[in-house]
Structures are given as C-alpha cells and as structure tokens.
Amino acid sequence: MTPLLDVRNLHKSFDVSGPMGGRRLKLRAVDGVSFTLERGETLGVVGESGCGKSTTGRLIMRLIEPDSGEIFFEGQDILKLSPRKFRPLRREIQMIFQDPYSSLSPRMRIGEIIGEPLKIHGLAQGDAIRKEVVELLQKVGLGEEHYERFPHEFSGGQRQRIGIARALAVRPKLIIADEPVSALDLSIQAQVVNLMQDLQEEFGLTYLFIAHDLSVIEHISDRVAVMYLGRIVELADAEELYRAPRHPYTEALLNAVPVPDPHHRRPRRLLKGEIPSPIFPPPGCHFHPRCPYARDVCKEVNPPLEDKGGKHYAACHFSNEVGKFRHSEKK
Ligand code: SF4
C-alpha cells in the first residue's frame, strides 16, 4: 500500500555569510533525508538543535522549498504542484509549533483562532463554526467558557491545546508536531502527549513528532529516526531502537536521558564536545570527532544508512559493536 508520506533524498542548504561578512558559505541543513510514514503511524524525529529535524518538517509543509529531492503525499509528488494546486493539500498537512503563543494571534479570541481555518477552507459557516469550535475545545480538554477569551489568559499547556484544536479543525491526515512539548513542564508534557495519542486514535491521525530528547517521544512513537548534522543516522522500530541502538550517537542520546531510580542508573557515557558546524561538517562520518568507536576509516568514508537486519537502519561502519559502552541496563 502507498505510504501516506514518502520523502526521498531531500536536500536543503542555506546561504550564510562567512566570518566578518566574508564570502557566502553553504549551511547544509538537510543532507539526503529519506523516510516513509504509514497511515496512523507516529514517526519520532530526534536530534540536537541544528540537526535539520525542524527544517525537514518545514520542507514537508512547503514553508520552504528544497534544493532537490521528492516528497510524495498519498503517492503524489507535492513538489511538482503549483502553489494553487498545492493549496487544497495544505488542509491535509497541519503543523503544531513549539511555542503556541507566537503562532496564536494575541488580538483574536480563541473561538476566532480555532474557527479561522474552517472559514478559510470553506468547511463551515455562521453558527456551524461556533458549534464545531466548541466541540474541538472539548476534544482538547477545554470548554465553551474559553471561547471568548484571549491567548494571554491561558497557561502554556492550555495554549498548546488550543494550537492542537486549531490544527485539528480542518481534519488533517498528517500532523507535523515540531517540539510541541519542549517548552512545557514535565507533568504538562505528559498530559499533552497523552492527549495527542487519544486524538490520534479518534481521528486516525498520522504524526511526524519532532523532539530533541528521546524520552519525550518514547511512548508516542512507533518508529524513531535519529538525525545528526542534516542526515538520518538511525531509523528503527521504537522499541528496538531504545532496547538496542545500532548507532553510537543514539546510544549517547539514550545515556543522556536521566533515569530517576538510582538502582537502575545507566553508565553515564555522555557525548564529548560540541556538535560541529553544519557549514564545515567533518569529513567521512560526521560523528567521528565525538564517537568513542571511531577508527581511521570513519574519518574518510561516510557510512550509508543501511538495513542492519529487521528494518533497523543505521549509518555506522561498526554498528555491530554499539552497546559495549552501555552494558549495564536495568538489573
Ligand atoms: Fe562512530 Fe565510525 Fe560509526 Fe561514525 S562510522 S558512528 S565514527 S564508529
């Protein structure tokens, strides 16, 4: 069956000024990203700031255009569509942002904010809009009493619920959630993730869930893609990836996740050094300056993303050795 989303070899660079305003340089934000997303699935995309995960989301939304690559939505290459032909598809792909406050107009009442996309896409008119908005408010755990209020009257978690209701209003098939809970307290994060899971079931939604922390996406993801300097370095079934990562970077991210129970602590082998500049990425495997497994070949040969067995993909010359620094998990 055709996947809902099929992203093939996507590239996107940005021109940036060199030091002291010198010659223009290329920042490779997305460097050959490919993946598919099945209907009803959640793909978690994780990596440090600047790894290209948010740019990937914005490319799929066509908020920016890629340099090359293909994006098929329900089998149709959306990059070949003119803006006019793409417009109806905008309804089917919605985005939820990290900072809902900046995406909610401060001068509009909540009812108008959620009802606006219904009007724009001609999905409801007059009293039907209010009825639909009240239903959406209830679906996200708010109520009719919130209809006339303004965004500043809500907490961060409530504002994210409003952002979700607005995205849901047009009954999308795919939601790209760009760090939707990163700015929230831990307890609120769990509530919003649970709400998203409930809504996924009720509306048959497909999620691309972007986060910088593996712990956030653990329970919601069916599969996880780990990105580093514009490339996917590991892609696997979520349970398998958390249990037995095949890329040293994923292993390091897992080691950085705090484990509250002191009897079940993992050995803390945290990442050395800063993430290199995407303007001057290291040759060969981009991860080699920070990798505890690196050898000479890693400095010269970029490892391709390969199936290491059971659709567990990793881009590492020594993926079979990964785990030797992560020997004592739960006893
Ligand atoms: Fe580390 Fe080499 Fe694997 Fe890159 S290819 S992750 S440097 S072992």
mmCIF file with all atom_site columns, C-alpha atoms in Angstrom, residues 157-242:
data_model
loop_
_atom_site.group_PDB
_atom_site.id
_atom_site.type_symbol
_atom_site.label_atom_id
_atom_site.label_alt_id
_atom_site.label_comp_id
_atom_site.label_asym_id
_atom_site.label_entity_id
_atom_site.label_seq_id
_atom_site.pdbx_PDB_ins_code
_atom_site.Cartn_x
_atom_site.Cartn_y
_atom_site.Cartn_z
_atom_site.occupancy
_atom_site.B_iso_or_equiv
_atom_site.pdbx_formal_charge
_atom_site.auth_seq_id
_atom_site.auth_comp_id
_atom_site.auth_asym_id
_atom_site.auth_atom_id
_atom_site.pdbx_PDB_model_num
ATOM 1  C CA . GLY A 1 157 ? -0.179  23.744 28.297 1.00 0.00 ? 157 GLY A CA 1
ATOM 2  C CA . GLN A 1 158 ? -3.621  25.209 27.540 1.00 0.00 ? 158 GLN A CA 1
ATOM 3  C CA . ARG A 1 159 ? -2.189  27.246 24.683 1.00 0.00 ? 159 ARG A CA 1
ATOM 4  C CA . GLN A 1 160 ? -0.725  24.100 23.196 1.00 0.00 ? 160 GLN A CA 1
ATOM 5  C CA . ARG A 1 161 ? -4.190  22.504 23.458 1.00 0.00 ? 161 ARG A CA 1
ATOM 6  C CA . ILE A 1 162 ? -5.560  25.488 21.522 1.00 0.00 ? 162 ILE A CA 1
ATOM 7  C CA . GLY A 1 163 ? -2.832  25.009 18.873 1.00 0.00 ? 163 GLY A CA 1
ATOM 8  C CA . ILE A 1 164 ? -3.835  21.346 18.579 1.00 0.00 ? 164 ILE A CA 1
ATOM 9  C CA . ALA A 1 165 ? -7.544  22.240 18.267 1.00 0.00 ? 165 ALA A CA 1
ATOM 10 C CA . ARG A 1 166 ? -6.720  24.739 15.501 1.00 0.00 ? 166 ARG A CA 1
ATOM 11 C CA . ALA A 1 167 ? -4.698  22.116 13.618 1.00 0.00 ? 167 ALA A CA 1
ATOM 12 C CA . LEU A 1 168 ? -7.486  19.556 14.041 1.00 0.00 ? 168 LEU A CA 1
ATOM 13 C CA . ALA A 1 169 ? -10.211 21.923 12.815 1.00 0.00 ? 169 ALA A CA 1
ATOM 14 C CA . VAL A 1 170 ? -9.582  21.116 9.144  1.00 0.00 ? 170 VAL A CA 1
ATOM 15 C CA . ARG A 1 171 ? -9.449  17.335 9.789  1.00 0.00 ? 171 ARG A CA 1
ATOM 16 C CA . PRO A 1 172 ? -5.874  16.823 8.557  1.00 0.00 ? 172 PRO A CA 1
ATOM 17 C CA . LYS A 1 173 ? -4.389  13.435 7.741  1.00 0.00 ? 173 LYS A CA 1
ATOM 18 C CA . LEU A 1 174 ? -0.841  14.316 8.781  1.00 0.00 ? 174 LEU A CA 1
ATOM 19 C CA . ILE A 1 175 ? 0.263   16.497 11.695 1.00 0.00 ? 175 ILE A CA 1
ATOM 20 C CA . ILE A 1 176 ? 3.856   17.671 11.917 1.00 0.00 ? 176 ILE A CA 1
ATOM 21 C CA . ALA A 1 177 ? 4.435   18.424 15.582 1.00 0.00 ? 177 ALA A CA 1
ATOM 22 C CA . ASP A 1 178 ? 7.630   20.488 15.904 1.00 0.00 ? 178 ASP A CA 1
ATOM 23 C CA . GLU A 1 179 ? 8.814   20.151 19.518 1.00 0.00 ? 179 GLU A CA 1
ATOM 24 C CA . PRO A 1 180 ? 5.216   20.557 20.739 1.00 0.00 ? 180 PRO A CA 1
ATOM 25 C CA . VAL A 1 181 ? 6.008   19.930 24.407 1.00 0.00 ? 181 VAL A CA 1
ATOM 26 C CA . SER A 1 182 ? 9.621   21.151 24.734 1.00 0.00 ? 182 SER A CA 1
ATOM 27 C CA . ALA A 1 183 ? 8.641   24.433 26.392 1.00 0.00 ? 183 ALA A CA 1
ATOM 28 C CA . LEU A 1 184 ? 6.298   22.788 28.937 1.00 0.00 ? 184 LEU A CA 1
ATOM 29 C CA . ASP A 1 185 ? 6.851   21.422 32.449 1.00 0.00 ? 185 ASP A CA 1
ATOM 30 C CA . LEU A 1 186 ? 7.377   17.659 32.655 1.00 0.00 ? 186 LEU A CA 1
ATOM 31 C CA . SER A 1 187 ? 3.925   16.857 34.094 1.00 0.00 ? 187 SER A CA 1
ATOM 32 C CA . ILE A 1 188 ? 2.221   19.020 31.455 1.00 0.00 ? 188 ILE A CA 1
ATOM 33 C CA . GLN A 1 189 ? 4.346   17.415 28.722 1.00 0.00 ? 189 GLN A CA 1
ATOM 34 C CA . ALA A 1 190 ? 2.898   14.005 29.617 1.00 0.00 ? 190 ALA A CA 1
ATOM 35 C CA . GLN A 1 191 ? -0.664  15.368 29.543 1.00 0.00 ? 191 GLN A CA 1
ATOM 36 C CA . VAL A 1 192 ? -0.221  16.911 26.102 1.00 0.00 ? 192 VAL A CA 1
ATOM 37 C CA . VAL A 1 193 ? 1.441   13.753 24.709 1.00 0.00 ? 193 VAL A CA 1
ATOM 38 C CA . ASN A 1 194 ? -1.420  11.631 26.134 1.00 0.00 ? 194 ASN A CA 1
ATOM 39 C CA . LEU A 1 195 ? -3.950  13.986 24.567 1.00 0.00 ? 195 LEU A CA 1
ATOM 40 C CA . MET A 1 196 ? -2.194  13.688 21.196 1.00 0.00 ? 196 MET A CA 1
ATOM 41 C CA . GLN A 1 197 ? -2.301  9.892  21.481 1.00 0.00 ? 197 GLN A CA 1
ATOM 42 C CA . ASP A 1 198 ? -6.048  9.931  22.247 1.00 0.00 ? 198 ASP A CA 1
ATOM 43 C CA . LEU A 1 199 ? -6.733  12.264 19.323 1.00 0.00 ? 199 LEU A CA 1
ATOM 44 C CA . GLN A 1 200 ? -4.630  10.113 17.023 1.00 0.00 ? 200 GLN A CA 1
ATOM 45 C CA . GLU A 1 201 ? -6.842  7.147  17.796 1.00 0.00 ? 201 GLU A CA 1
ATOM 46 C CA . GLU A 1 202 ? -10.074 9.094  17.490 1.00 0.00 ? 202 GLU A CA 1
ATOM 47 C CA . PHE A 1 203 ? -9.233  10.895 14.239 1.00 0.00 ? 203 PHE A CA 1
ATOM 48 C CA . GLY A 1 204 ? -6.910  8.320  12.638 1.00 0.00 ? 204 GLY A CA 1
ATOM 49 C CA . LEU A 1 205 ? -4.075  10.853 12.555 1.00 0.00 ? 205 LEU A CA 1
ATOM 50 C CA . THR A 1 206 ? -0.525  10.305 11.384 1.00 0.00 ? 206 THR A CA 1
ATOM 51 C CA . TYR A 1 207 ? 2.205   12.178 13.260 1.00 0.00 ? 207 TYR A CA 1
ATOM 52 C CA . LEU A 1 208 ? 5.700   13.312 12.493 1.00 0.00 ? 208 LEU A CA 1
ATOM 53 C CA . PHE A 1 209 ? 6.750   14.138 16.054 1.00 0.00 ? 209 PHE A CA 1
ATOM 54 C CA . ILE A 1 210 ? 9.942   16.208 16.294 1.00 0.00 ? 210 ILE A CA 1
ATOM 55 C CA . ALA A 1 211 ? 11.848  16.416 19.599 1.00 0.00 ? 211 ALA A CA 1
ATOM 56 C CA . HIS A 1 212 ? 15.381  16.956 20.858 1.00 0.00 ? 212 HIS A CA 1
ATOM 57 C CA . ASP A 1 213 ? 15.030  14.416 23.648 1.00 0.00 ? 213 ASP A CA 1
ATOM 58 C CA . LEU A 1 214 ? 14.471  10.676 23.210 1.00 0.00 ? 214 LEU A CA 1
ATOM 59 C CA . SER A 1 215 ? 12.500  10.442 26.461 1.00 0.00 ? 215 SER A CA 1
ATOM 60 C CA . VAL A 1 216 ? 9.722   12.708 25.129 1.00 0.00 ? 216 VAL A CA 1
ATOM 61 C CA . ILE A 1 217 ? 8.939   10.565 22.083 1.00 0.00 ? 217 ILE A CA 1
ATOM 62 C CA . GLU A 1 218 ? 9.431   7.121  23.652 1.00 0.00 ? 218 GLU A CA 1
ATOM 63 C CA . HIS A 1 219 ? 5.774   6.375  24.353 1.00 0.00 ? 219 HIS A CA 1
ATOM 64 C CA . ILE A 1 220 ? 4.189   8.019  21.344 1.00 0.00 ? 220 ILE A CA 1
ATOM 65 C CA . SER A 1 221 ? 6.479   6.786  18.539 1.00 0.00 ? 221 SER A CA 1
ATOM 66 C CA . ASP A 1 222 ? 6.015   3.625  16.501 1.00 0.00 ? 222 ASP A CA 1
ATOM 67 C CA . ARG A 1 223 ? 9.358   4.241  14.801 1.00 0.00 ? 223 ARG A CA 1
ATOM 68 C CA . VAL A 1 224 ? 12.141  6.696  15.531 1.00 0.00 ? 224 VAL A CA 1
ATOM 69 C CA . ALA A 1 225 ? 14.563  8.494  13.179 1.00 0.00 ? 225 ALA A CA 1
ATOM 70 C CA . VAL A 1 226 ? 17.695  9.955  14.763 1.00 0.00 ? 226 VAL A CA 1
ATOM 71 C CA . MET A 1 227 ? 19.265  12.898 12.901 1.00 0.00 ? 227 MET A CA 1
ATOM 72 C CA . TYR A 1 228 ? 22.781  14.271 13.105 1.00 0.00 ? 228 TYR A CA 1
ATOM 73 C CA . LEU A 1 229 ? 24.089  17.205 11.035 1.00 0.00 ? 229 LEU A CA 1
ATOM 74 C CA . GLY A 1 230 ? 21.365  17.002 8.421  1.00 0.00 ? 230 GLY A CA 1
ATOM 75 C CA . ARG A 1 231 ? 21.366  13.223 7.971  1.00 0.00 ? 231 ARG A CA 1
ATOM 76 C CA . ILE A 1 232 ? 19.340  10.353 9.409  1.00 0.00 ? 232 ILE A CA 1
ATOM 77 C CA . VAL A 1 233 ? 21.886  8.157  11.186 1.00 0.00 ? 233 VAL A CA 1
ATOM 78 C CA . GLU A 1 234 ? 19.472  5.590  12.637 1.00 0.00 ? 234 GLU A CA 1
ATOM 79 C CA . LEU A 1 235 ? 15.877  4.612  11.856 1.00 0.00 ? 235 LEU A CA 1
ATOM 80 C CA . ALA A 1 236 ? 14.090  1.716  13.526 1.00 0.00 ? 236 ALA A CA 1
ATOM 81 C CA . ASP A 1 237 ? 11.054  0.424  15.327 1.00 0.00 ? 237 ASP A CA 1
ATOM 82 C CA . ALA A 1 238 ? 10.902  2.470  18.552 1.00 0.00 ? 238 ALA A CA 1
ATOM 83 C CA . GLU A 1 239 ? 11.065  -0.447 20.986 1.00 0.00 ? 239 GLU A CA 1
ATOM 84 C CA . GLU A 1 240 ? 14.042  -1.952 19.172 1.00 0.00 ? 240 GLU A CA 1
ATOM 85 C CA . LEU A 1 241 ? 15.900  1.367  18.957 1.00 0.00 ? 241 LEU A CA 1
ATOM 86 C CA . TYR A 1 242 ? 15.530  2.055  22.689 1.00 0.00 ? 242 TYR A CA 1
#
